[in-house]
Short mmCIF file of C-alpha atoms and ligand atoms in Angstrom, two decimals:
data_model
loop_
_atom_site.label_atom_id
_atom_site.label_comp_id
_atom_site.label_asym_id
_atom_site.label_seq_id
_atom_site.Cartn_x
_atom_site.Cartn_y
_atom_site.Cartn_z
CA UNK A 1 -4.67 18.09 10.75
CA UNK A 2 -6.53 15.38 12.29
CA UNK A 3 -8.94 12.82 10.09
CA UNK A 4 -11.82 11.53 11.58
CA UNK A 5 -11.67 7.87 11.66
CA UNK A 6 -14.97 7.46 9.05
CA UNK A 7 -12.81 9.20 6.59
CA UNK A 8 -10.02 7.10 6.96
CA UNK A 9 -8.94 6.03 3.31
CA UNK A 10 -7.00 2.22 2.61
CA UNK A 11 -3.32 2.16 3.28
CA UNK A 12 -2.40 0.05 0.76
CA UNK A 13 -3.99 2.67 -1.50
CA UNK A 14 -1.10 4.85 -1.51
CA UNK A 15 0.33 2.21 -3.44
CA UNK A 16 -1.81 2.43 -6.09
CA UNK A 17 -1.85 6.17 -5.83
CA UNK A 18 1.90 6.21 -6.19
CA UNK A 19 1.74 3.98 -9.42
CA UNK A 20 -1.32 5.66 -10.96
CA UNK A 21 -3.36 8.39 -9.70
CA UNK A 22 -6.40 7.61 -12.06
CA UNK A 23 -5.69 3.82 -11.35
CA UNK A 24 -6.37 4.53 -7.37
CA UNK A 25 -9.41 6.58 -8.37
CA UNK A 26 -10.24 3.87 -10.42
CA UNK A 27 -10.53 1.24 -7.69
CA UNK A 28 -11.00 2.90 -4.58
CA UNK A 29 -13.61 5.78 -5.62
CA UNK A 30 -15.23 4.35 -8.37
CA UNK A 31 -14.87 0.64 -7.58
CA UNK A 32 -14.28 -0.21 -11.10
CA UNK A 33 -12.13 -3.22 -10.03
CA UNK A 34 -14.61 -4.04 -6.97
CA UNK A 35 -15.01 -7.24 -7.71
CA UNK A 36 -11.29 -8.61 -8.53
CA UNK A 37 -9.72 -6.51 -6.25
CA UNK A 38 -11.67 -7.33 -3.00
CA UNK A 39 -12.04 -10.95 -3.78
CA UNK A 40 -8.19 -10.76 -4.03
CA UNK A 41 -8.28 -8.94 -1.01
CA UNK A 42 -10.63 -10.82 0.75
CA UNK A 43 -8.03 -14.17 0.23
CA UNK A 44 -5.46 -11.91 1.69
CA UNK A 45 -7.04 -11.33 4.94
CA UNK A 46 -7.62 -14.46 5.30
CA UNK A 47 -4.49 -16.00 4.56
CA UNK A 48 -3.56 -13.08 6.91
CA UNK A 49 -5.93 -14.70 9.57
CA UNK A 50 -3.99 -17.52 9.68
CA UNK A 51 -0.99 -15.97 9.94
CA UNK A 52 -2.41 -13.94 12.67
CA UNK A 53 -2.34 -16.76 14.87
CA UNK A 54 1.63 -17.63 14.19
CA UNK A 55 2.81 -14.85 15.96
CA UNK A 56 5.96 -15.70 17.55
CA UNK A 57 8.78 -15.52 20.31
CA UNK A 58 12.06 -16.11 19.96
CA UNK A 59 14.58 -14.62 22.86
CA UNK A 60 15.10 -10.30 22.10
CA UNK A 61 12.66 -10.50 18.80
CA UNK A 62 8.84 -10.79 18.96
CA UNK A 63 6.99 -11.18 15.58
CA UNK A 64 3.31 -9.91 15.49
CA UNK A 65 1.43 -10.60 11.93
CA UNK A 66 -1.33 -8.73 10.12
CA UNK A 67 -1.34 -5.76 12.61
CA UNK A 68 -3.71 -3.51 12.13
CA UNK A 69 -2.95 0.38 12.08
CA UNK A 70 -4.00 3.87 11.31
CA UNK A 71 -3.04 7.44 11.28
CA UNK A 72 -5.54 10.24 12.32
CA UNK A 73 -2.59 12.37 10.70
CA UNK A 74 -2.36 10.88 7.71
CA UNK A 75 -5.92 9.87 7.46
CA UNK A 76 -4.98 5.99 6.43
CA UNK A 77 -5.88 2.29 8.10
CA UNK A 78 -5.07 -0.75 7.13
CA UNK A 79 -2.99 -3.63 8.23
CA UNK A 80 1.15 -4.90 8.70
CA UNK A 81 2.04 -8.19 6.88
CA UNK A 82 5.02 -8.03 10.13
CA UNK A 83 5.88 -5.98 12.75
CA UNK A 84 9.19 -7.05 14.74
CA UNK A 85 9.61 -5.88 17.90
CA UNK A 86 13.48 -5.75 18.83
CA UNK A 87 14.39 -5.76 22.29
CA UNK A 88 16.46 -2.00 22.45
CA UNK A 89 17.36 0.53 25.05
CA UNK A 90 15.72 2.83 22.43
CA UNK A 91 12.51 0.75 22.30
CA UNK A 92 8.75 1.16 23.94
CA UNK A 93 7.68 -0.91 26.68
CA UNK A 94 4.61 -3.42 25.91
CA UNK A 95 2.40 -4.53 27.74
CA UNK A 96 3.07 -8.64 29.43
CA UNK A 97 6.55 -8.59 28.11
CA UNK A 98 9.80 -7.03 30.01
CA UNK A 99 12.20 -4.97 28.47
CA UNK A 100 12.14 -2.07 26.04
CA UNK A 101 11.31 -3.44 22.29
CA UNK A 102 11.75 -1.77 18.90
CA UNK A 103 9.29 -1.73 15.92
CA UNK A 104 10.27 -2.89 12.54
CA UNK A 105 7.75 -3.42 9.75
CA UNK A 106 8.44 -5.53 6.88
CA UNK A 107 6.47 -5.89 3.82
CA UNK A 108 6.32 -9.03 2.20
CA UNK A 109 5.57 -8.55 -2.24
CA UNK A 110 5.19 -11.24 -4.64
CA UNK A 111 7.27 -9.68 -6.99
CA UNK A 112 10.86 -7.92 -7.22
CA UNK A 113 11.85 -4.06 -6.12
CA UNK A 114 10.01 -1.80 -8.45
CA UNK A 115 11.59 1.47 -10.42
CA UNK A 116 9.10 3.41 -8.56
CA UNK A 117 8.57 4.70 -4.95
CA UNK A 118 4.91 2.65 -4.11
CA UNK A 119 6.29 -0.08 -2.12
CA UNK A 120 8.59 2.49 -0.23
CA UNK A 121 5.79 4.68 0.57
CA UNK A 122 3.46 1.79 1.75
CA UNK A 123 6.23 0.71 4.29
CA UNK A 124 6.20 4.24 5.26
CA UNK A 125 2.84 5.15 6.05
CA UNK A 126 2.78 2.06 7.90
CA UNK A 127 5.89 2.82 10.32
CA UNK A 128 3.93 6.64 10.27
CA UNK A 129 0.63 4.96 11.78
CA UNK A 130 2.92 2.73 14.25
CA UNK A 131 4.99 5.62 15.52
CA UNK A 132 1.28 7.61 15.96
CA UNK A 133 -0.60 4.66 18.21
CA UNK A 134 3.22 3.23 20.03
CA UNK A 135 4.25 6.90 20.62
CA UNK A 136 7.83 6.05 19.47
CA UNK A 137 9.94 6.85 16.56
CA UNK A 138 10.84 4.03 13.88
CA UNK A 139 14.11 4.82 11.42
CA UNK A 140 13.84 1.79 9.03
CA UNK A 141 11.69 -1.17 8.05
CA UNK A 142 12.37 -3.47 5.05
CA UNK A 143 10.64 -5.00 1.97
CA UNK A 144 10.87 -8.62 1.15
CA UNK A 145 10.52 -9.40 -2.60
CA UNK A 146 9.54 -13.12 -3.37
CA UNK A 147 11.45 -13.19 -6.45
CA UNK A 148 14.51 -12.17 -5.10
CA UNK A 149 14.22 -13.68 -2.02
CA UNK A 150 15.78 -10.75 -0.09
CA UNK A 151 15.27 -8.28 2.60
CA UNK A 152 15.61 -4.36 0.95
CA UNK A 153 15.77 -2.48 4.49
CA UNK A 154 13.87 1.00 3.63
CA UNK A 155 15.38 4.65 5.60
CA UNK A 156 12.16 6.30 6.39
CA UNK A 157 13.70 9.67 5.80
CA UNK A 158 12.48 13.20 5.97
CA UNK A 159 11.67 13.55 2.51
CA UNK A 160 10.08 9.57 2.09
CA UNK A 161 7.74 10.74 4.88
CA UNK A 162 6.93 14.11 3.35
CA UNK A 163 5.69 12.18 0.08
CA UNK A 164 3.95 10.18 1.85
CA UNK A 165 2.06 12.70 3.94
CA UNK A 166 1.75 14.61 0.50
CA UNK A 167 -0.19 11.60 -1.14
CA UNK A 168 -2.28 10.87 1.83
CA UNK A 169 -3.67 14.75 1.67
CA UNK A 170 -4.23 14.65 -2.30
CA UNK A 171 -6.13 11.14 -1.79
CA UNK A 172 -8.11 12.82 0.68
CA UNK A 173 -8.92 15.61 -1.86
CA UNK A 174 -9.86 13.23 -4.10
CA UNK A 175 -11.72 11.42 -2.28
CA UNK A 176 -13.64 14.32 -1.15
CA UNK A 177 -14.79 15.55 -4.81
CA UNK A 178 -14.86 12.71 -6.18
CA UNK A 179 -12.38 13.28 -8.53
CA UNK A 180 -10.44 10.79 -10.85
CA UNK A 181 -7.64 11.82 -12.90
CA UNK A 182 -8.09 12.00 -16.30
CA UNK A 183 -5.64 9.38 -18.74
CA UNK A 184 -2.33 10.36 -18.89
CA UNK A 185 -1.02 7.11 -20.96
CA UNK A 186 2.92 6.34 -19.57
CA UNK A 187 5.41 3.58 -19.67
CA UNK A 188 3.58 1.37 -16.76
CA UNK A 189 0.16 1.41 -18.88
CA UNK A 190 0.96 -1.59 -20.38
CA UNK A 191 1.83 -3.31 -17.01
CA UNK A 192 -1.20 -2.20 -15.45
CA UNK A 193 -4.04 -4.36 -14.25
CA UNK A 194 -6.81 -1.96 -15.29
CA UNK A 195 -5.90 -1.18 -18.72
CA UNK A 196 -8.69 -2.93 -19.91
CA UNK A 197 -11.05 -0.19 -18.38
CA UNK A 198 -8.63 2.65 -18.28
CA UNK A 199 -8.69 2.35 -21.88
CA UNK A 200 -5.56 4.17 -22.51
CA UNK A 201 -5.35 3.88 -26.38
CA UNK A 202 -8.09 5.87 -26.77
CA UNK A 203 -5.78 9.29 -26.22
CA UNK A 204 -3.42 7.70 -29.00
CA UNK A 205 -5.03 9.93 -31.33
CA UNK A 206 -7.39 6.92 -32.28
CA UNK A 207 -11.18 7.84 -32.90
CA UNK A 208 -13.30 5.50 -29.51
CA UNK A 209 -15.38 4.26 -32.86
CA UNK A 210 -11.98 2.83 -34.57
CA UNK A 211 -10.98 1.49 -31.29
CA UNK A 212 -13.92 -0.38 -30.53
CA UNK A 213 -14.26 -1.61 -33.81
CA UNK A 214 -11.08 -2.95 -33.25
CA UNK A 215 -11.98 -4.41 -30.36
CA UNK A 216 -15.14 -6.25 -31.57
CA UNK A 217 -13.13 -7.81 -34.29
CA UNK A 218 -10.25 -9.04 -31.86
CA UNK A 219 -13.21 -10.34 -29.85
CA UNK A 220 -14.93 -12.07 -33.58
S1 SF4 B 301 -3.82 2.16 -17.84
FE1 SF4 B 301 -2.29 3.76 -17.40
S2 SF4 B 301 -3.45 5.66 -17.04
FE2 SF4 B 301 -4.88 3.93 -16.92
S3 SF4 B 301 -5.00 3.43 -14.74
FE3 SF4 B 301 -3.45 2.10 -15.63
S4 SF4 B 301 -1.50 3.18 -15.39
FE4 SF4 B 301 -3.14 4.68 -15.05
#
């Protein structure tokens, strides 16, 4: 299965796919978080542009930032915070530089490692879309959590791939009806950043007319 590039659907998605189903529909079909989300994302890019330009040298590593990527396979563009390139027998060759080098992505997050998979996947449909346009094969990456300060190095094993080719097909069915998941209310509702127009509390066997009475008296 090949995905023609004006299908292709946002990498980082799978992120939000991963969390929430109905909170990717949410944002990336029916734009509910347009504004926020690609304002946010529009600061990104260009704090990424600047980082763009501080790519670096240094000996047997090479440090590219904010490469962008895709996947006809999995269907998926988007952009690395880092790539590494390690200079290894195993490695690719690239163009200007001698020697063989070895791709490493690393994912920078504000926050600390998650009790979920999304960040893990992410990394993974990265290393997927670097191993489909550097025709090599890439065993590991790593996350690096702000909070924590630390480098969690990430196995892209058989089965971490398989998810992730999984979610990248259901996105794509999705995508293609149009579909968004109806509420499912869980533990990470009340973390989410769309709870506000998920409305979750309305499957907590409360009437929508209690609820927004509620709500227009909080708001009194
Ligand atoms: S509030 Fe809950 S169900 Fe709604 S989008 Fe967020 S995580 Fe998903």
């Amino acid at each position: 299965m090949s995905y023609r590039e004006e299908d292709y659907l946002q990498l980082s998605g799978i992120q939000h796919f991963a969390f929430c189903s109905r909170q990717w529909a949410l944002i990336h079909l029916e734009h509910l978080w347009l504004e926020n989300y690609q304002t946010a994302q529009g600061q990104l890019l260009h704090q990424r542009c600047h980082d763009a330009n501080q790519d670096e040298s240094r000996g047997d590593l090479l440090i590219l930032r904010d490469l962008r990527v895709s996947s006809p396979t999995l269907g998926l563009s988007g952009a690395c915070d880092v790539v590494e390139f390690h200079r290894n027998s195993q490695g690719i060759s690239l163009q200007g530089r001698k020697g063989l080098w070895l791709p490493y992505p690393v994912e920078y997050k504000r926050g600390k490692p998650k009790p979920h998979q999304a960040d893990e996947l992410q990394l993974c449909a990265q290393a997927i879309c670097l191993e489909e346009m550097l025709c090599c094969s890439i065993e590991e990456g790593s996350l690096f959590y702000g909070e924590t300060r630390r480098r969690q190095p990430v196995a892209f094993d058989a089965s971490l791939r398989q998810t992730v080719q999984e979610m990248a097909t259901q996105m794509h069915q999705y995508a293609q009806r149009g579909y968004t998941p109806k509420v499912k209310p869980k533990k990470g509702c009340s973390a989410c950043s769309l709870k506000d127009l998920c409305l979750p509390v309305l499957c907590k066997k409360r009437s929508a007319a209690k609820w927004t009475a509620e709500k227009l008296e909080e708001e009194a």
